Short mmCIF file of C-alpha atoms in Angstrom, two decimals:
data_model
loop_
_atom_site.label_atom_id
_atom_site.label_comp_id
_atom_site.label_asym_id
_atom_site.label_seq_id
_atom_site.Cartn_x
_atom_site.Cartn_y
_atom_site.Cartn_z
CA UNK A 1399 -16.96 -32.98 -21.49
CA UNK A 1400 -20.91 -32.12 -20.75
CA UNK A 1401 -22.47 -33.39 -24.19
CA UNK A 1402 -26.95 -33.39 -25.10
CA UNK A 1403 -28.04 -36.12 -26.34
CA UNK A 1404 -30.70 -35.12 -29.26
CA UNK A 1405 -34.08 -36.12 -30.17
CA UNK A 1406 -32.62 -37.68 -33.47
CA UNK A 1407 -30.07 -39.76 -30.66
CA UNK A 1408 -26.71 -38.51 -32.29
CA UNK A 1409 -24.56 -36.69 -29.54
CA UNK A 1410 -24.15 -32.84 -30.12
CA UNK A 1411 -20.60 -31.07 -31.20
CA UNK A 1412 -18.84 -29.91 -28.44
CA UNK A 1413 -19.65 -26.58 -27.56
CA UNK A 1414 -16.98 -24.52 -29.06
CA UNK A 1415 -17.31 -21.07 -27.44
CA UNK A 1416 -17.76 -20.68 -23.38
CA UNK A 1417 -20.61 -22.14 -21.55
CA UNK A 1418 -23.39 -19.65 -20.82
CA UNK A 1419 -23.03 -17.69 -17.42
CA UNK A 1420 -25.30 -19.40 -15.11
CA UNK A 1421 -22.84 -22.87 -15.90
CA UNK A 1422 -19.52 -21.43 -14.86
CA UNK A 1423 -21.30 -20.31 -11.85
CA UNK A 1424 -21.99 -24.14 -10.96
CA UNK A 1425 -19.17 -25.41 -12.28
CA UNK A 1426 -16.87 -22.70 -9.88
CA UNK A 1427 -19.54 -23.80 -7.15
CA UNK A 1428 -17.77 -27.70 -7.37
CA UNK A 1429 -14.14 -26.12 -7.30
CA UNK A 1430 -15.15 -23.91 -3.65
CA UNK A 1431 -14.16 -20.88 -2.68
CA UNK A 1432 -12.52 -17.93 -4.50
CA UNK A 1433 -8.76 -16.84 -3.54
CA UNK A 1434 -9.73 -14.45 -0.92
CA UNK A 1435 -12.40 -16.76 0.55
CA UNK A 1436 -9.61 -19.65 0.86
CA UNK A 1437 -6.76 -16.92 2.32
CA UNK A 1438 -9.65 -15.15 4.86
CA UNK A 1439 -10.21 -18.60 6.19
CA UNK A 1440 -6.95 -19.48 6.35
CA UNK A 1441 -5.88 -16.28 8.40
CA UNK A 1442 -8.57 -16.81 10.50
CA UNK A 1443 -6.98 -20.31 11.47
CA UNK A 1444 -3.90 -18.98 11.63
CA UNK A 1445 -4.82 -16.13 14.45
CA UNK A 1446 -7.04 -18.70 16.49
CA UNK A 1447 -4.12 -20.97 16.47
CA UNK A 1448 -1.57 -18.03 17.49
CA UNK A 1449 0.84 -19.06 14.40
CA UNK A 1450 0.38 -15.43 12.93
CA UNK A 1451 -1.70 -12.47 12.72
CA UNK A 1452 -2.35 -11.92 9.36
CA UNK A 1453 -5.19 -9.52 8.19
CA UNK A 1454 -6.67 -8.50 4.08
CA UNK A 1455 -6.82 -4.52 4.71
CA UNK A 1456 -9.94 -2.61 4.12
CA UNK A 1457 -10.90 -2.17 0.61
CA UNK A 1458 -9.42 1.86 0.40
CA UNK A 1459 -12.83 4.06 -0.10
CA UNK A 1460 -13.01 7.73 -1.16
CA UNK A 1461 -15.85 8.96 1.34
CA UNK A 1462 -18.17 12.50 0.10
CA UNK A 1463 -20.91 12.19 1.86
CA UNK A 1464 -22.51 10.78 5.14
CA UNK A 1465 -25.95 11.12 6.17
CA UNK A 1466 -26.25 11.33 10.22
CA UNK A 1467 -30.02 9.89 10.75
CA UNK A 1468 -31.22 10.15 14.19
CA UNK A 1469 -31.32 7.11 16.46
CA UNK A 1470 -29.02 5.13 13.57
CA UNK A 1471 -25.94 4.77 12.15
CA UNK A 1472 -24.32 6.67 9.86
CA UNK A 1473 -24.77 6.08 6.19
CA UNK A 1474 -21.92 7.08 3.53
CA UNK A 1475 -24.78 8.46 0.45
CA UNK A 1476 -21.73 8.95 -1.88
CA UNK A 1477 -18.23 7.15 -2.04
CA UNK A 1478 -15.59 5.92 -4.67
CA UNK A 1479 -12.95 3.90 -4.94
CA UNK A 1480 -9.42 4.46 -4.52
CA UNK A 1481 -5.99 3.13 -6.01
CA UNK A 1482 -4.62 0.45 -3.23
CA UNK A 1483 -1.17 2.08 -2.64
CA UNK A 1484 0.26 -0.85 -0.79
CA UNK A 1485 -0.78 -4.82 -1.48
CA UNK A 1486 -3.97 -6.16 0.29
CA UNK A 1487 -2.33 -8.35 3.13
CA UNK A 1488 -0.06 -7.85 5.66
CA UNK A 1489 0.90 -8.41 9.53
CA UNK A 1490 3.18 -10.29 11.43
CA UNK A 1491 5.19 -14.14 11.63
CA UNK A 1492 7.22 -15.35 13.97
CA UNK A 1493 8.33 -11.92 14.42
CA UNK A 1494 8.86 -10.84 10.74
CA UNK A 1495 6.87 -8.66 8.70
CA UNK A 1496 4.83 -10.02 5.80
CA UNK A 1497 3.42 -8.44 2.96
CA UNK A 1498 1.57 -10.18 -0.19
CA UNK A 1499 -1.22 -9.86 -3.09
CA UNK A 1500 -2.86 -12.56 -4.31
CA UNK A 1501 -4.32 -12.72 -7.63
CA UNK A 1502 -6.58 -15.19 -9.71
CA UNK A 1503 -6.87 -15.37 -13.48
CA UNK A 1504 -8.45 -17.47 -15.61
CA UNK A 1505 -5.82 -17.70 -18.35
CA UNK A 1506 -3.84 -21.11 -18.11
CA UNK A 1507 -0.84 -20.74 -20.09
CA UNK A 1508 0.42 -17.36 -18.26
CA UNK A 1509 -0.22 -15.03 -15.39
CA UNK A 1510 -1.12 -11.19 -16.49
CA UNK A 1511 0.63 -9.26 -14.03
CA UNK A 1512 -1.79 -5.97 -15.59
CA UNK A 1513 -3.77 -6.38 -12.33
CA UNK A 1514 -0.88 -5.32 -9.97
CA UNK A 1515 -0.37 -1.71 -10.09
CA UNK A 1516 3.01 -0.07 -10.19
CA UNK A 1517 2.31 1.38 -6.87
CA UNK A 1518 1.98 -2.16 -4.96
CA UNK A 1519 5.04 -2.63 -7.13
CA UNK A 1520 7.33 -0.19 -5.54
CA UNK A 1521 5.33 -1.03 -2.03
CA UNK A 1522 6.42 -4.49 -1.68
CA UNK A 1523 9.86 -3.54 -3.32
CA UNK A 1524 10.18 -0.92 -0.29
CA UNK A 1525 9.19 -4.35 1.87
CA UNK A 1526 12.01 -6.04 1.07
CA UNK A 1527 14.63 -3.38 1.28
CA UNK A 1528 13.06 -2.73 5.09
CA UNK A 1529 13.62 -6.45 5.79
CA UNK A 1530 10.20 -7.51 5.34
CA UNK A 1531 9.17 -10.71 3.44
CA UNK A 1532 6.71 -10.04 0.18
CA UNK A 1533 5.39 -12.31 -2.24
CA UNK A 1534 2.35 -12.90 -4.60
CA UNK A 1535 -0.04 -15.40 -4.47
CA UNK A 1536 -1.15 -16.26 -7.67
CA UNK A 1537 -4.15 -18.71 -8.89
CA UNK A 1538 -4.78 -20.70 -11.94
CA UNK A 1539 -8.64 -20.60 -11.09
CA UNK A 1540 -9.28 -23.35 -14.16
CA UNK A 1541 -7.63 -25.93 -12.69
CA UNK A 1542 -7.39 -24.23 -9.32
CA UNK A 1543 -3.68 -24.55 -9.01
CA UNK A 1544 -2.25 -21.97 -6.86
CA UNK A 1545 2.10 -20.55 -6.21
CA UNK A 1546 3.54 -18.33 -3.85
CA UNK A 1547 6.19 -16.13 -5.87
CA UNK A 1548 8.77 -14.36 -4.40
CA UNK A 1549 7.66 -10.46 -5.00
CA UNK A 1550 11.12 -10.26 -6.81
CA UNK A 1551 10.31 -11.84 -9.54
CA UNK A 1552 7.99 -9.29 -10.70
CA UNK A 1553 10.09 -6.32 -10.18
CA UNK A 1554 11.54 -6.49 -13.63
CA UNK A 1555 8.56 -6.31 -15.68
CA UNK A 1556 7.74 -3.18 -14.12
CA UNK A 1557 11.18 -1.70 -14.60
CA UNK A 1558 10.97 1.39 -16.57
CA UNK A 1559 13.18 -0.26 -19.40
CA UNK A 1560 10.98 -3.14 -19.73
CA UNK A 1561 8.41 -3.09 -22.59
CA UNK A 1562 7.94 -6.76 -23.38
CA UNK A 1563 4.60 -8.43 -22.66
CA UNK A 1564 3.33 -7.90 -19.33
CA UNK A 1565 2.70 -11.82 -18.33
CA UNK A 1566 4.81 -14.65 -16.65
CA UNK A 1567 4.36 -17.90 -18.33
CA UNK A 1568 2.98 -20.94 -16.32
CA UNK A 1569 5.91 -22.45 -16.59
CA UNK A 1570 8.47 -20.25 -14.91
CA UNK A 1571 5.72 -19.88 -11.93
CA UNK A 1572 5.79 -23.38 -11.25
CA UNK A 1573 9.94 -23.52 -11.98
CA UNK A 1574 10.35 -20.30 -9.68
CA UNK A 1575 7.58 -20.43 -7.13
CA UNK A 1576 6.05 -23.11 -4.55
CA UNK A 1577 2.90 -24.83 -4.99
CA UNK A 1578 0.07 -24.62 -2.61
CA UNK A 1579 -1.95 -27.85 -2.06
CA UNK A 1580 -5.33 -27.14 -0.73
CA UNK A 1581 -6.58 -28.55 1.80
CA UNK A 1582 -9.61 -28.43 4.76
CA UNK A 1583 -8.21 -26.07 7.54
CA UNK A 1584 -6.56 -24.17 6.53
CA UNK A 1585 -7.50 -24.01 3.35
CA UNK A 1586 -4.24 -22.64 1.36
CA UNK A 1587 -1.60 -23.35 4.54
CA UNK A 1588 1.18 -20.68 2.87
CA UNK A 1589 3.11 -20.46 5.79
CA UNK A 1590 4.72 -23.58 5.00
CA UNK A 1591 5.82 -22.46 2.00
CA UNK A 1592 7.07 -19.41 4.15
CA UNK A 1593 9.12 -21.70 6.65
CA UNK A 1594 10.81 -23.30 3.30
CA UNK A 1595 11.34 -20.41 1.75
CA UNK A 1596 12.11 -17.16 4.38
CA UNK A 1597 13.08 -19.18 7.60
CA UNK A 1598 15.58 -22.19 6.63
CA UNK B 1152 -14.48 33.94 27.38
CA UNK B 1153 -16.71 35.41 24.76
CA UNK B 1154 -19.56 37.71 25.82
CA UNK B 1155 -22.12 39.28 24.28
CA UNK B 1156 -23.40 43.05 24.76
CA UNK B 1157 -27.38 43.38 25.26
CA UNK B 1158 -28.87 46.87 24.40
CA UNK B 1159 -29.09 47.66 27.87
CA UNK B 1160 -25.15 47.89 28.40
CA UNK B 1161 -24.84 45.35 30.50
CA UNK B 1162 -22.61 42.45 30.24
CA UNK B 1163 -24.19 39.10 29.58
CA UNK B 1164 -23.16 36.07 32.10
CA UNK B 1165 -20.53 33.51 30.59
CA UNK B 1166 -22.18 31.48 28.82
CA UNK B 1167 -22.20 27.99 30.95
CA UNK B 1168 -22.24 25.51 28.00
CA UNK B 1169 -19.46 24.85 25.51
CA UNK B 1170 -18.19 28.01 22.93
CA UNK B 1171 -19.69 27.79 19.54
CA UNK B 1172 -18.01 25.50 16.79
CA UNK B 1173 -16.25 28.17 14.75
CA UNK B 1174 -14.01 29.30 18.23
CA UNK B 1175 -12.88 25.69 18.88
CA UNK B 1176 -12.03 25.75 15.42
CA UNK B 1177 -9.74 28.43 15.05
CA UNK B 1178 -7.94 27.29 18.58
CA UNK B 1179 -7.44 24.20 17.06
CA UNK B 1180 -6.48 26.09 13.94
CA UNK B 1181 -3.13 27.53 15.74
CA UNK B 1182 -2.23 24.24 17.51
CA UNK B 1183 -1.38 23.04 14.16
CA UNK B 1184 -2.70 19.62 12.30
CA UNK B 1185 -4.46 16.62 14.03
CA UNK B 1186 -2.72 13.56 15.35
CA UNK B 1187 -3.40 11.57 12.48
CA UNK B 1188 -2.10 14.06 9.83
CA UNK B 1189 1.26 14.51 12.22
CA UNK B 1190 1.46 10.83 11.78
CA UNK B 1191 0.80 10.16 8.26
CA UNK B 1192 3.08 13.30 6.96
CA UNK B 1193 5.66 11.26 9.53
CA UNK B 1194 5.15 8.28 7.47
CA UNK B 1195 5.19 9.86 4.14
CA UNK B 1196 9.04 11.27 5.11
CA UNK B 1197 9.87 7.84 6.47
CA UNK B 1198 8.81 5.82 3.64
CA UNK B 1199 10.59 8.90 1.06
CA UNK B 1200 13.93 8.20 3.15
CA UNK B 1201 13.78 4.44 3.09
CA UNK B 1202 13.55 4.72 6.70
CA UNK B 1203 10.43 2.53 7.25
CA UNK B 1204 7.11 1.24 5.21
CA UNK B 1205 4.32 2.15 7.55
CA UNK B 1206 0.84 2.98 6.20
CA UNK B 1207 -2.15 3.87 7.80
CA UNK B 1208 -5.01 0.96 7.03
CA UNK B 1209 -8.44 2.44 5.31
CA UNK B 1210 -11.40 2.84 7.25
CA UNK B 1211 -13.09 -0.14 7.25
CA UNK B 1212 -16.46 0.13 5.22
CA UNK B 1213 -19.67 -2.12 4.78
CA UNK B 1214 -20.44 -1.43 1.59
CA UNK B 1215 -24.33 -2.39 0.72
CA UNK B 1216 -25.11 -0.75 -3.28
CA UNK B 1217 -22.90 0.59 -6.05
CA UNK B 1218 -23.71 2.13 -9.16
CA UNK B 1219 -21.86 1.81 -12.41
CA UNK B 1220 -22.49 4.46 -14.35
CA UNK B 1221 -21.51 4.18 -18.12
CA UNK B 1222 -18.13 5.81 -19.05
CA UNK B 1223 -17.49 7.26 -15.20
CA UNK B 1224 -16.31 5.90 -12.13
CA UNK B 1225 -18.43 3.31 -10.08
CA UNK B 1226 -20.09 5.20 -7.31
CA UNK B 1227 -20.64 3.62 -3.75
CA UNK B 1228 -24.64 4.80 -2.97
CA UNK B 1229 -24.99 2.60 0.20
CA UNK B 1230 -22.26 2.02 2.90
CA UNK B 1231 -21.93 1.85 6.91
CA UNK B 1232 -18.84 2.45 8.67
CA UNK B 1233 -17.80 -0.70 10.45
CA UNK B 1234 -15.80 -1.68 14.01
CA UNK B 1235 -11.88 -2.22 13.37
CA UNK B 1236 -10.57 -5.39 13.76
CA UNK B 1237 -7.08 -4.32 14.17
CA UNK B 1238 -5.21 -0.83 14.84
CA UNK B 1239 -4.65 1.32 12.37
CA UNK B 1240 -1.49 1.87 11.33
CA UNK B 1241 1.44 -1.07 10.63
CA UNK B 1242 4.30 -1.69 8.47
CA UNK B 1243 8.12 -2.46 8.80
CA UNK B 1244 10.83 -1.33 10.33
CA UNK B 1245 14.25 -3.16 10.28
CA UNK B 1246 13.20 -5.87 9.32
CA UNK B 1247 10.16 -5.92 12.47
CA UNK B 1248 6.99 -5.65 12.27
CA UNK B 1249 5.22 -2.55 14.01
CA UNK B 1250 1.87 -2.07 14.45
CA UNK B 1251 -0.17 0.89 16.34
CA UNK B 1252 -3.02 2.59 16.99
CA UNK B 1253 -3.26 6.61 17.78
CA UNK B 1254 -5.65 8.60 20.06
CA UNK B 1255 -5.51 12.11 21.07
CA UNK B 1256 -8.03 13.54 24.00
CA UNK B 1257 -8.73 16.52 24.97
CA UNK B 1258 -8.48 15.64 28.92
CA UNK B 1259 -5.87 17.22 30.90
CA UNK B 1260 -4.79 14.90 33.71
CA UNK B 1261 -5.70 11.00 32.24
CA UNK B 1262 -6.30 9.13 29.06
CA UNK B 1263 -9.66 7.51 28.36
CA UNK B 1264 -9.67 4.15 27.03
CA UNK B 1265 -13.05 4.11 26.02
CA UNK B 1266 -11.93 4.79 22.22
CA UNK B 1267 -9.87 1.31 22.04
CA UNK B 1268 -12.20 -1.63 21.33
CA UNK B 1269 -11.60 -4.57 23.04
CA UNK B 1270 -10.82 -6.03 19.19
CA UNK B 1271 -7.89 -3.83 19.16
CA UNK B 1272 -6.41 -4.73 22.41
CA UNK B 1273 -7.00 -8.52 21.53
CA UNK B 1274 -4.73 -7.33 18.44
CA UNK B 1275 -2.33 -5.68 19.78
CA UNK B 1276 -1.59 -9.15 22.44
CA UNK B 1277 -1.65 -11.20 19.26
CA UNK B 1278 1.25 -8.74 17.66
CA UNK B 1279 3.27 -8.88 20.81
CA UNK B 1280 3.12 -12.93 21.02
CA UNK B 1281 3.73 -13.14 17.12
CA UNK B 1282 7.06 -11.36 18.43
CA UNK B 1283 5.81 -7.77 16.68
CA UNK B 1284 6.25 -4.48 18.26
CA UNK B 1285 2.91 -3.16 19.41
CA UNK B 1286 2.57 0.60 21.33
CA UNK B 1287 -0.29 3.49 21.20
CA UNK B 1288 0.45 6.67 20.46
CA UNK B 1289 -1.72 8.78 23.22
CA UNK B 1290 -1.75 12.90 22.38
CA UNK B 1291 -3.20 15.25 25.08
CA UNK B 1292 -4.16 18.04 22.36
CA UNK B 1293 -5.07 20.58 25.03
CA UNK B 1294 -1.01 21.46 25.50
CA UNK B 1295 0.16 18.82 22.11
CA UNK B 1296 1.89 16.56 24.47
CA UNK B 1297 2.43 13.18 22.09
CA UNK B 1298 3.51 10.44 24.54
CA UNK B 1299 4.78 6.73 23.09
CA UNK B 1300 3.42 3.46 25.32
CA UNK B 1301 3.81 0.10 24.97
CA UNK B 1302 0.49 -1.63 24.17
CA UNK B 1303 1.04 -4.03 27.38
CA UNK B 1304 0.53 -1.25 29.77
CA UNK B 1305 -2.84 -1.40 28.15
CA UNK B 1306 -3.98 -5.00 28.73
CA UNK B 1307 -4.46 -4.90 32.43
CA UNK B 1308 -7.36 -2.51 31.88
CA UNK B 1309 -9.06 -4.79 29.51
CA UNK B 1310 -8.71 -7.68 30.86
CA UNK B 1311 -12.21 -9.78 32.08
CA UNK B 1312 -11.22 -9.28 36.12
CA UNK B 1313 -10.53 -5.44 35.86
CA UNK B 1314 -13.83 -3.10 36.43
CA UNK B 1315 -12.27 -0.07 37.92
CA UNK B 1316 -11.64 3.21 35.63
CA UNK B 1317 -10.96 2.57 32.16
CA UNK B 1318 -8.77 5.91 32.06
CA UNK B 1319 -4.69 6.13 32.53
CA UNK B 1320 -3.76 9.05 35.28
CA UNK B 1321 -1.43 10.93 33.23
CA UNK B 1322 1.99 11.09 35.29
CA UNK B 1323 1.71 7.17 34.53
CA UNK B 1324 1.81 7.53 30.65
CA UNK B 1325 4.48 9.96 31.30
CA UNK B 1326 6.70 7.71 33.69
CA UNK B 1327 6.11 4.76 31.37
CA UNK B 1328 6.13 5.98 28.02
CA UNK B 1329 8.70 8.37 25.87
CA UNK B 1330 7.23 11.99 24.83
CA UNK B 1331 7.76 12.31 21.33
CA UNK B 1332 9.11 15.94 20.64
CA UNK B 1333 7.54 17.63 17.90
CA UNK B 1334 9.49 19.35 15.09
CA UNK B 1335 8.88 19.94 11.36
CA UNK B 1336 9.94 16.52 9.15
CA UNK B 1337 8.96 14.42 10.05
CA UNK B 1338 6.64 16.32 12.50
CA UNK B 1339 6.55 13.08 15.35
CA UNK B 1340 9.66 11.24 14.68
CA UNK B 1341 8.46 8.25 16.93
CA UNK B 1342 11.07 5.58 15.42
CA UNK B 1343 13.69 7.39 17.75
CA UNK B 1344 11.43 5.98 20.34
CA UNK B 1345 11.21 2.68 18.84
CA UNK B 1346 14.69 2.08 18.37
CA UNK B 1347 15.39 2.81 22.32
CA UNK B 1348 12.20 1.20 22.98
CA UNK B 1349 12.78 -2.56 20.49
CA UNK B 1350 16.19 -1.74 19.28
CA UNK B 1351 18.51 -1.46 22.48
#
């Protein structure tokens, strides 16, 4: 707990709302990298050490308008962005196809799966039925702690019947899905949880 | 050839240069659509059938300023158009994972190679020693002829020793690869290919 120490010399209530921006910033500073910093490096290890080839697809862009200017390159004046219809990683393992998402929040008691769209949904359930592996990765980024989850486990809450609350509590992530320590290089080493889980 | 009458009744020479835009246009009109719509209308019926999950990636984009209006969608102001790291299409097929990149040319009797990038080739050598399947798809649009290659046949050219042509003769793509007949759904079915190609 960060308390002041007044003037008078009594020590300040804890703050009971959230710290001001420019503090989280620091404080996320001391905890590293976000999700997709920690999984870029990682895939980058990953294809150097030819263990997989493993790529984040480009961010899917609506282009309007390009400006050609002489002796430069092109500029795009006027873009938007588009709907991801499949999940943002893909590519290849020991011959297999693999497909995730990986998500933060910074909830702790449950994930909220409103960030995956129904689309990504139905792409990774498509995955699986074509033999391919899927999964989410999902972050706690307040304490940093980080599963792989089977992609079947969110299929239900996405059903058409289903109208409950669209969250998985913490504790059926860590019951259903495999932690992922952190470490230097590389940073979030999933495929181990891949060998355990997809190649016993 | 297109010619154009002068007032004095005679016949102007041929012109020597290329037509003008709106003639290659309509010639191109009749052919029918471009590679790359063949391909994804291809993968649209695939996915529809549960035969495979194969997307094209987006075009990779550097984006540099965004706007965000109020109440309307954030528009990108400022964005370059970056070099691919990988091909541009993958996915999975049987439980494999496929990955590709397609090129059509207008040459008659070889294939440039001057549209891979040396990224892509790299790529396509770290699919094939994950144990993926890696071709090209190589159209010569003058006469439609879509011809299927495995991406090895490719490597030689790039590699570090090699400085002769970077062009394939084209009775070599058609002794070594599998012509893809057109038709109308999907309009290439190239996984015929692929299963006599990977699936023996």
């Amino acid at each position: 707990m960060f308390l002041i120490h007044y003037p008078n010399g009594k020590k300040a209530a804890p703050r009971p709302s959230l710290p001001p921006k420019p503090q989280i910033k620091t404080e996320y500073g001391k905890r590293g990298m976000t999700l997709e910093e920690d999984l870029n490096q990682s895939n980058e290890v990953y294809l150097a050490k030819g263990m997989a080839v493993i790529h984040k697809k480009p961010t899917p862009v609506q282009i309007v308008s390009v400006d050609y200017p002489k002796r430069s390159a092109a500029v795009i004046k006027e873009a938007y962005f588009k709907t991801a219809s499949t999940t943002d990683y893909n590519g290849v393992y020991k011959g297999r196809y693999i497909d995730f998402e990986a998500k933060e929040t910074k909830n702790k008691n449950s994930f909220p799966l409103k960030n995956f769209h129904s689309h990504q949904i139905c792409h990774m359930e498509s995955v699986q039925k074509q033999g391919g592996i899927a999964f989410v990765i999902l972050r706690f980024s307040e304490d940093n702690e980080t599963y792989l989850l089977d992609a079947s486990y969110l299929f239900p809450y996405f059903s058409t019947s289903y109208d409950g609350r669209k969250s998985i509590p913490r504790e059926e992530i860590a019951l259903l899905g495999t932690l992922l320590p952190l470490s230097y290089s590389p940073r979030i080493h999933y495929l181990e949880a891949v060998d355990e889980l997809y190649f016993p």
